[in-house]
mmCIF file of C-alpha atoms and ligand atoms in Angstrom:
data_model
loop_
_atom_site.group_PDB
_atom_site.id
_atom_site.type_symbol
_atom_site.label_atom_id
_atom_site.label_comp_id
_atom_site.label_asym_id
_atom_site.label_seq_id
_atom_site.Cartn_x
_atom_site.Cartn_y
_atom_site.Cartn_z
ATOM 1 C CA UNK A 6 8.940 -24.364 36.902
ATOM 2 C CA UNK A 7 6.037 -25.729 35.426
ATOM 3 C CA UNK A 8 4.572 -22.515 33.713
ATOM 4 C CA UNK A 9 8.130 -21.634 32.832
ATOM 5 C CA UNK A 10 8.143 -25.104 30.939
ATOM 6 C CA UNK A 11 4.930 -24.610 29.323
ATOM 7 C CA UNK A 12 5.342 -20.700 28.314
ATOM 8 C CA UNK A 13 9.114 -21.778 26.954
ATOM 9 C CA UNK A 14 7.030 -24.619 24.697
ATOM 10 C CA UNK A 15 4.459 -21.863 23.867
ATOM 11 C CA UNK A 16 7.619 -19.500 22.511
ATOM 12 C CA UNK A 17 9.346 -22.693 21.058
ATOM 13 C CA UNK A 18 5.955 -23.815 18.825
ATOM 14 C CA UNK A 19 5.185 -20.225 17.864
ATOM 15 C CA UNK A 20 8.888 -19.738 16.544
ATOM 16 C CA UNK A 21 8.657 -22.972 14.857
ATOM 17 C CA UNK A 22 5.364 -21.754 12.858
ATOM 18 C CA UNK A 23 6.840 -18.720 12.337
ATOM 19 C CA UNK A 24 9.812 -20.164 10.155
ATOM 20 C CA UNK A 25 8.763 -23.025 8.304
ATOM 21 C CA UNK A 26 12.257 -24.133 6.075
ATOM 22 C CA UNK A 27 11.106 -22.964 2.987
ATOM 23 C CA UNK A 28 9.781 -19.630 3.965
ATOM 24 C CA UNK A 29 12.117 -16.746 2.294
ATOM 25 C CA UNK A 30 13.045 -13.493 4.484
ATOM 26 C CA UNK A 31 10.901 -10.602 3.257
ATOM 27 C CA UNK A 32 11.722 -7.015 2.379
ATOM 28 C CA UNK A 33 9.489 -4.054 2.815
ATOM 29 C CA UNK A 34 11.054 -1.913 0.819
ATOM 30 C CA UNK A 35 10.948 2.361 1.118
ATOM 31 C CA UNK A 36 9.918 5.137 -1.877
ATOM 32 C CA UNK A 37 10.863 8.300 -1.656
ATOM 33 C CA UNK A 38 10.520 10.976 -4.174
ATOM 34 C CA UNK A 39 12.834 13.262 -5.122
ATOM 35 C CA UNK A 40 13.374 16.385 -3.395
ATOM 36 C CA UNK A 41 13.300 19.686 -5.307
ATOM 37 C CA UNK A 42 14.675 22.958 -4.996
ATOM 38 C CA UNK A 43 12.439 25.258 -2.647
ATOM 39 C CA UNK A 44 9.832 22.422 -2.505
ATOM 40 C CA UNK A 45 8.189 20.435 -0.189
ATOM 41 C CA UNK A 46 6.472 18.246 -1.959
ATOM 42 C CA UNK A 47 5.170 14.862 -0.747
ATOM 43 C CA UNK A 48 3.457 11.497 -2.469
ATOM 44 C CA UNK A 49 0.398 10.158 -0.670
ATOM 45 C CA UNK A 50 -0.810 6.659 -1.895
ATOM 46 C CA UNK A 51 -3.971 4.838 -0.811
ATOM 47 C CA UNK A 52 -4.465 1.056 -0.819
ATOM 48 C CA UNK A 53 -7.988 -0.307 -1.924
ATOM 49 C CA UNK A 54 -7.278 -3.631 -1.037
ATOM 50 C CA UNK A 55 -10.643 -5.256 -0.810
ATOM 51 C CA UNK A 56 -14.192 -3.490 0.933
ATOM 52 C CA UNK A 57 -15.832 -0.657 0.303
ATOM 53 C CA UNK A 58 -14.742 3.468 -0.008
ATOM 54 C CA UNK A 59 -13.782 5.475 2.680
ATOM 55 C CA UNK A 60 -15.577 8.645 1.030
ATOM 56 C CA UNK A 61 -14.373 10.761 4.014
ATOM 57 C CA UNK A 62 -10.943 10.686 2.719
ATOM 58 C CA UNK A 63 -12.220 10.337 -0.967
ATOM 59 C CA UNK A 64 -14.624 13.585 -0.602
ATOM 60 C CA UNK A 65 -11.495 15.322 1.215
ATOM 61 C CA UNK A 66 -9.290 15.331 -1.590
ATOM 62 C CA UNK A 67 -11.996 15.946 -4.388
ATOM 63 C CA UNK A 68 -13.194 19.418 -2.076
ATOM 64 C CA UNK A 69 -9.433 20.682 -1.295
ATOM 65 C CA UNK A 70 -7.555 19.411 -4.518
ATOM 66 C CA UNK A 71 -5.360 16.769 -3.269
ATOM 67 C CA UNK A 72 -3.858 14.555 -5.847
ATOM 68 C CA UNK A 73 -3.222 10.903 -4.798
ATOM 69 C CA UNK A 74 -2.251 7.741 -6.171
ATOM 70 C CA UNK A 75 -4.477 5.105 -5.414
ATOM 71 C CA UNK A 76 -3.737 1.071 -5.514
ATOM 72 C CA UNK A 77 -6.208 -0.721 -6.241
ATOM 73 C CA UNK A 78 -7.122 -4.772 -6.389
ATOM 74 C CA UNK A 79 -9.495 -6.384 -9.109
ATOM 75 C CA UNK A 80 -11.361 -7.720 -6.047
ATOM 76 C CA UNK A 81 -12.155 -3.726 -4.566
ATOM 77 C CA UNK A 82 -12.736 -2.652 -8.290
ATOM 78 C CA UNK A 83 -15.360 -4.907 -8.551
ATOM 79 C CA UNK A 84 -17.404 -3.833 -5.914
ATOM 80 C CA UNK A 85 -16.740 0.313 -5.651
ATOM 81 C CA UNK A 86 -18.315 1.757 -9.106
ATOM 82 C CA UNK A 87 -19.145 4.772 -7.872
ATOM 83 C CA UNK A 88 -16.069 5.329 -6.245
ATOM 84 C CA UNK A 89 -14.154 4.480 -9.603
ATOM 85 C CA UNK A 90 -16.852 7.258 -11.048
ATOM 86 C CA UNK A 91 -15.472 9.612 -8.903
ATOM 87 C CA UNK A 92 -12.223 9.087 -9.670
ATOM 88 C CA UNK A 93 -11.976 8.726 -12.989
ATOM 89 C CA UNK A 94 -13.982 11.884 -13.178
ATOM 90 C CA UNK A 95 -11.053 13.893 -11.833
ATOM 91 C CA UNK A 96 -7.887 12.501 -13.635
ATOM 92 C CA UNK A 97 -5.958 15.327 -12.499
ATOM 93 C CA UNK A 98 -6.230 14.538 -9.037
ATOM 94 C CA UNK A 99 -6.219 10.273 -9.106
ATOM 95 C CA UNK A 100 -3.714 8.295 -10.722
ATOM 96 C CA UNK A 101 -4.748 4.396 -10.504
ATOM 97 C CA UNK A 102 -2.209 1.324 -10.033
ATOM 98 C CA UNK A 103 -2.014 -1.760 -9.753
ATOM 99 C CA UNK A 104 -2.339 -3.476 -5.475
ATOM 100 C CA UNK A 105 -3.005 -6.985 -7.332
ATOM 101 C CA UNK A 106 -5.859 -9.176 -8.569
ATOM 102 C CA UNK A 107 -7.067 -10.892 -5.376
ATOM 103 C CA UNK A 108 -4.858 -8.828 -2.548
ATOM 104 C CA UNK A 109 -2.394 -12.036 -2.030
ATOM 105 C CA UNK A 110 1.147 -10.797 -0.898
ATOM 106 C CA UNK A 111 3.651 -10.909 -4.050
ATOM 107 C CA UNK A 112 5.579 -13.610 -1.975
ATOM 108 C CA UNK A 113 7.083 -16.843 -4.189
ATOM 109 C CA UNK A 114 6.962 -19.145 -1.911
ATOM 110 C CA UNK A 115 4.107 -20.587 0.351
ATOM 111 C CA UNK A 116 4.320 -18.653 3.920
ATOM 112 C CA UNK A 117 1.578 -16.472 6.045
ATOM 113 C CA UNK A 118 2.040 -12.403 6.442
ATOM 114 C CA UNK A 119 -0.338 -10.471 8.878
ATOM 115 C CA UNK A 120 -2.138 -13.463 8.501
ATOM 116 C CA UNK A 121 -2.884 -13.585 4.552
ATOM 117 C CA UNK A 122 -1.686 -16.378 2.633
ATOM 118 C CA UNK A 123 1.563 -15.288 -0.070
ATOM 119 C CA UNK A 124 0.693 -16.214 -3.915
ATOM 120 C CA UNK A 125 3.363 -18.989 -2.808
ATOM 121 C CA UNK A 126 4.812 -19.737 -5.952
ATOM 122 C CA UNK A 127 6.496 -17.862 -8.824
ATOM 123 C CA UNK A 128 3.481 -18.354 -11.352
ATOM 124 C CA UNK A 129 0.818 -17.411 -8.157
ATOM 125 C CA UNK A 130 2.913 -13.887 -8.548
ATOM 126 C CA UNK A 131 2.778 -13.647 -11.915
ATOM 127 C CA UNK A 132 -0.782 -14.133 -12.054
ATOM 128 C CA UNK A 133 -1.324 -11.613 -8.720
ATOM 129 C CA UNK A 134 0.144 -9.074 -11.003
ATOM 130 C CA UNK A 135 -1.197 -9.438 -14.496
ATOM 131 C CA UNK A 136 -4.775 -10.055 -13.216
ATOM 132 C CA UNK A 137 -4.874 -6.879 -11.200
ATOM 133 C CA UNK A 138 -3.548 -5.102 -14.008
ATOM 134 C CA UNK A 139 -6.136 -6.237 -16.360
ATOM 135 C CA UNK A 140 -8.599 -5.468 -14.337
ATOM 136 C CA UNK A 141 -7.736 -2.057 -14.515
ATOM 137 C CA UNK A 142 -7.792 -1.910 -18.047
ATOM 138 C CA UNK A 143 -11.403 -2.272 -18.214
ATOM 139 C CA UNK A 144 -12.261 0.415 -16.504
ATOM 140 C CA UNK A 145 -10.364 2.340 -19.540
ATOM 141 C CA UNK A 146 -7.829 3.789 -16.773
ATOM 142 C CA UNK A 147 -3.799 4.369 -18.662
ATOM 143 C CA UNK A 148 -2.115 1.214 -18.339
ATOM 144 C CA UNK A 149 -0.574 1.156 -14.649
ATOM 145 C CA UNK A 150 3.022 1.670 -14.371
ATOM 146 C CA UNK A 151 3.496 0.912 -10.586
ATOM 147 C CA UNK A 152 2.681 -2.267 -8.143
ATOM 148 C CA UNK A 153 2.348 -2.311 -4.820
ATOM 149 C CA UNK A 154 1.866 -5.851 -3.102
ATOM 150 C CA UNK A 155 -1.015 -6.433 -0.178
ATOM 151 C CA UNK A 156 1.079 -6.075 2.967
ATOM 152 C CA UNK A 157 4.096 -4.318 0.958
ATOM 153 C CA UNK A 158 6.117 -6.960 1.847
ATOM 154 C CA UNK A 159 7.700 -9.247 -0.848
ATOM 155 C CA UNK A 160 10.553 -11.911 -1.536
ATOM 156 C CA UNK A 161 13.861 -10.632 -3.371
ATOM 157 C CA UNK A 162 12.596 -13.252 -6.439
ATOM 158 C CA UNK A 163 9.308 -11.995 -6.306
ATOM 159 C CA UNK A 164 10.527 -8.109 -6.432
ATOM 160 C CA UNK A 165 13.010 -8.890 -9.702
ATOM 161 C CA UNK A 166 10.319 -10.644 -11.122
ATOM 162 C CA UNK A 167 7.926 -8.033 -11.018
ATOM 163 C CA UNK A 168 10.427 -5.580 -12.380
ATOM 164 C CA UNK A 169 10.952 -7.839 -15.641
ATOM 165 C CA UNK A 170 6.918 -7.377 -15.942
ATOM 166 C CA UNK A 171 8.048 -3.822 -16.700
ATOM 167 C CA UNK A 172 6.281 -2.148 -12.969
ATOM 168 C CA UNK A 173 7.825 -0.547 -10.473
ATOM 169 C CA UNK A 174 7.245 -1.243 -6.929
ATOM 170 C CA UNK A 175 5.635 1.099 -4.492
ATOM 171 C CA UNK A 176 7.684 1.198 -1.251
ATOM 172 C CA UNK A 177 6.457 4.058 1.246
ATOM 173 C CA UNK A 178 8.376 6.140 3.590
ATOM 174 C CA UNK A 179 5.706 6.804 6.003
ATOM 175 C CA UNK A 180 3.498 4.588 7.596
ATOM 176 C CA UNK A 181 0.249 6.829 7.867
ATOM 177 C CA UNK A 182 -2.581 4.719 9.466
ATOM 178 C CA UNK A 183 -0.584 1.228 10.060
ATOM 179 C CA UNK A 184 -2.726 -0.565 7.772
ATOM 180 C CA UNK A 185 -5.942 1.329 8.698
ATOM 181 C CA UNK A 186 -5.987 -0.207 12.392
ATOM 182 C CA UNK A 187 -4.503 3.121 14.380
ATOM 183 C CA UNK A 188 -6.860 5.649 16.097
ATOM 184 C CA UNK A 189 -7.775 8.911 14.312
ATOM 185 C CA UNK A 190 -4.705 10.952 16.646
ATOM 186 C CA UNK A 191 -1.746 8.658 15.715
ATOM 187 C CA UNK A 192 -2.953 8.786 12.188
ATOM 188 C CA UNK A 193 -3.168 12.423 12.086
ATOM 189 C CA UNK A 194 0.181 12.646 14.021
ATOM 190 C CA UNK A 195 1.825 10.317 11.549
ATOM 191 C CA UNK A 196 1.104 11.945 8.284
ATOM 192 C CA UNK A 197 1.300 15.616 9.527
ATOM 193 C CA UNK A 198 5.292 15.079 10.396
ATOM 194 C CA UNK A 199 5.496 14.256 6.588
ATOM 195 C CA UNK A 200 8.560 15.940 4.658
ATOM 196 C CA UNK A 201 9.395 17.197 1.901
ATOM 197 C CA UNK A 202 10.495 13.656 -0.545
ATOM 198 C CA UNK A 203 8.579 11.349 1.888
ATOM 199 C CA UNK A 204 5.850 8.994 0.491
ATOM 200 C CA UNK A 205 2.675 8.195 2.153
ATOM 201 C CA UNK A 206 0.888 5.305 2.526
ATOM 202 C CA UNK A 207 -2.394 5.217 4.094
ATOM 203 C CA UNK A 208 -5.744 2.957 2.968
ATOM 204 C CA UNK A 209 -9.196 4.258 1.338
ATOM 205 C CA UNK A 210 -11.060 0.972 1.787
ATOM 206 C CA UNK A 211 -12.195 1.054 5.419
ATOM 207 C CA UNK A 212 -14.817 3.308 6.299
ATOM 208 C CA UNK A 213 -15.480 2.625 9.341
ATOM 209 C CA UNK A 214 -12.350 2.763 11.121
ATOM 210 C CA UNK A 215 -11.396 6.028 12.961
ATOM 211 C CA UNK A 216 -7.569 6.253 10.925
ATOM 212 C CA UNK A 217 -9.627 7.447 8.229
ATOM 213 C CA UNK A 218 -10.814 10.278 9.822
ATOM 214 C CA UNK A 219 -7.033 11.035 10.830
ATOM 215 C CA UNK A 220 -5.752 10.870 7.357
ATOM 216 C CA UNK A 221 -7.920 13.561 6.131
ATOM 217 C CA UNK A 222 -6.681 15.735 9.450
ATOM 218 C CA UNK A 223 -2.999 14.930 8.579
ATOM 219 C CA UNK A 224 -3.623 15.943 5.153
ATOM 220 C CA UNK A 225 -5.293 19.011 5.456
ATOM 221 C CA UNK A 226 -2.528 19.798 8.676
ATOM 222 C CA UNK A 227 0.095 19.298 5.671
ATOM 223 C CA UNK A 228 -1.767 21.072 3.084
ATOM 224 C CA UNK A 229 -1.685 24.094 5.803
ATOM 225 C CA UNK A 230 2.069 23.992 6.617
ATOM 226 C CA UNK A 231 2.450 24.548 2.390
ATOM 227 C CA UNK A 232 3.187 21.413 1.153
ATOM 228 C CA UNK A 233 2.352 20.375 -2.197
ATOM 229 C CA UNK A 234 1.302 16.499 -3.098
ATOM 230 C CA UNK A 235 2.256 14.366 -6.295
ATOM 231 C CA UNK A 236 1.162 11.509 -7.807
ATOM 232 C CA UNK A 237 4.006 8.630 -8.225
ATOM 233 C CA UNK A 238 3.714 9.788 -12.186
ATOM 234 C CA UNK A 239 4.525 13.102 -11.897
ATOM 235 C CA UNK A 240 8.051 12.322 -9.595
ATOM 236 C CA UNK A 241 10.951 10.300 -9.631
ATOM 237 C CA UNK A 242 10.523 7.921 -7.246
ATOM 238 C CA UNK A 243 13.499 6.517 -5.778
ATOM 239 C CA UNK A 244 13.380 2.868 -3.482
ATOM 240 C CA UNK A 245 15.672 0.566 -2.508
ATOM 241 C CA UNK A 246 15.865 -2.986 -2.710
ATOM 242 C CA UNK A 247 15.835 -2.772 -6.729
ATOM 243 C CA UNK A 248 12.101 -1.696 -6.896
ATOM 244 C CA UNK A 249 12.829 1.466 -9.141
ATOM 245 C CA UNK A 250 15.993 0.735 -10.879
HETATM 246 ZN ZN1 ZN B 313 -3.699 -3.872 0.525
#
């Protein structure tokens, strides 16, 4: 009776945390592209959030021609020249948008996600998503068109908000590498049973976890079955929750 007690208090607290009254429910909204006659084409984007390169993945799709869109933060910009190098040496292969300034979830009021503190307010949003995108303007990249929020999760404010800013938001339809903590197999499992429309997300900032070395497996298993990748530019790119429309 006694441990019951104490593991019902335990449940009771941890619910209590969970949903403090001013804490919003949160949408992670889904992208898909737009199928095409005949095709089978898929989207794969890649969240530098914060750390270094994963040049596994980012050497895989230089050698075998993989074109990816790749979200990246002010903070990750900062510290991954060479990687930027890379990229911006093969603009038909990288397209580069906007993950944020300083990787805090594009949530308007104050609440924890995975752990990471939400911009919390309206103007904490605002300045999420103008500061990442300036930061991309200095590295003379095109203006970015799309946003994509650290954890992909966001408020219903936060989302119409961001639309008014003139970005769309980058939902996914697959979750390759569940935010770069699966093993190499899952990973690899995950992205190969891509299909034609679906959208990708995997991340490029964590070299030294094994779901890097399964995104490059998935891809190449997908680039073997015939499919064709596309950057979020070069599609229509249809999500839900008003992130496109
Ligand atoms: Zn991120």
């Amino acid at each position: 009776m006694r441990l019951f007690q104490k593991h019902f208090c335990a449940i009771a607290i941890s619910l209590w945390a969970a949903s403090p009254s001013n804490a919003q429910l949160l949408v992670e909204p889904t992208l898909h592209i737009k199928a095409e006659a005949g095709g089978g084409r898929v989207a794969l984007t890649l969240d530098a959030c914060g750390g270094r390169t994963d040049t596994r993945i980012l050497s895989a799709l230089v050698e075998n021609k993989i074109p990816a869109t790749i979200f990246v933060t002010g903070i990750w910009l900062k510290h991954n020249a060479t990687a930027v190098e890379i990229m911006r040496a093969h603009p038909e292969l990288f397209e580069l948008e906007n993950h944020g300034g300083r990787h805090v979830p594009a949530v308007d009021t104050p609440q924890k996600i995975y752990g990471i503190r939400s911009a919390g307010s309206p103007e904490a949003v605002l300045a999420e998503v103008e500061s990442g995108a300036a930061a991309l303007a200095v590295t003379g990249e095109p203006a970015p068109k799309w946003f994509r929020g650290a954890t992909a999760e966001y408020s219903p404010s936060a989302i119409a908000m961001i639309r008014k800013l003139g970005f769309k938001i980058a939902g996914f339809s697959i979750n390759g590498d569940g935010g770069s903590l699966l093993g190499a197999k899952e990973t690899a499992r995950r992205i190969a049973a891509a299909k034609d429309g679906d959208v990708i997300i995997a991340h490029i900032n964590q070299p030294t976890h094994a779901a890097g070395e399964g995104v490059v497996q998935g891809l190449l298993a997908l680039k073997a079955k015939g499919l064709t990748f596309v950057r979020l530019d070069d599609a229509d790119g249809i999500g839900d929750e008003g992130t496109t429309d």
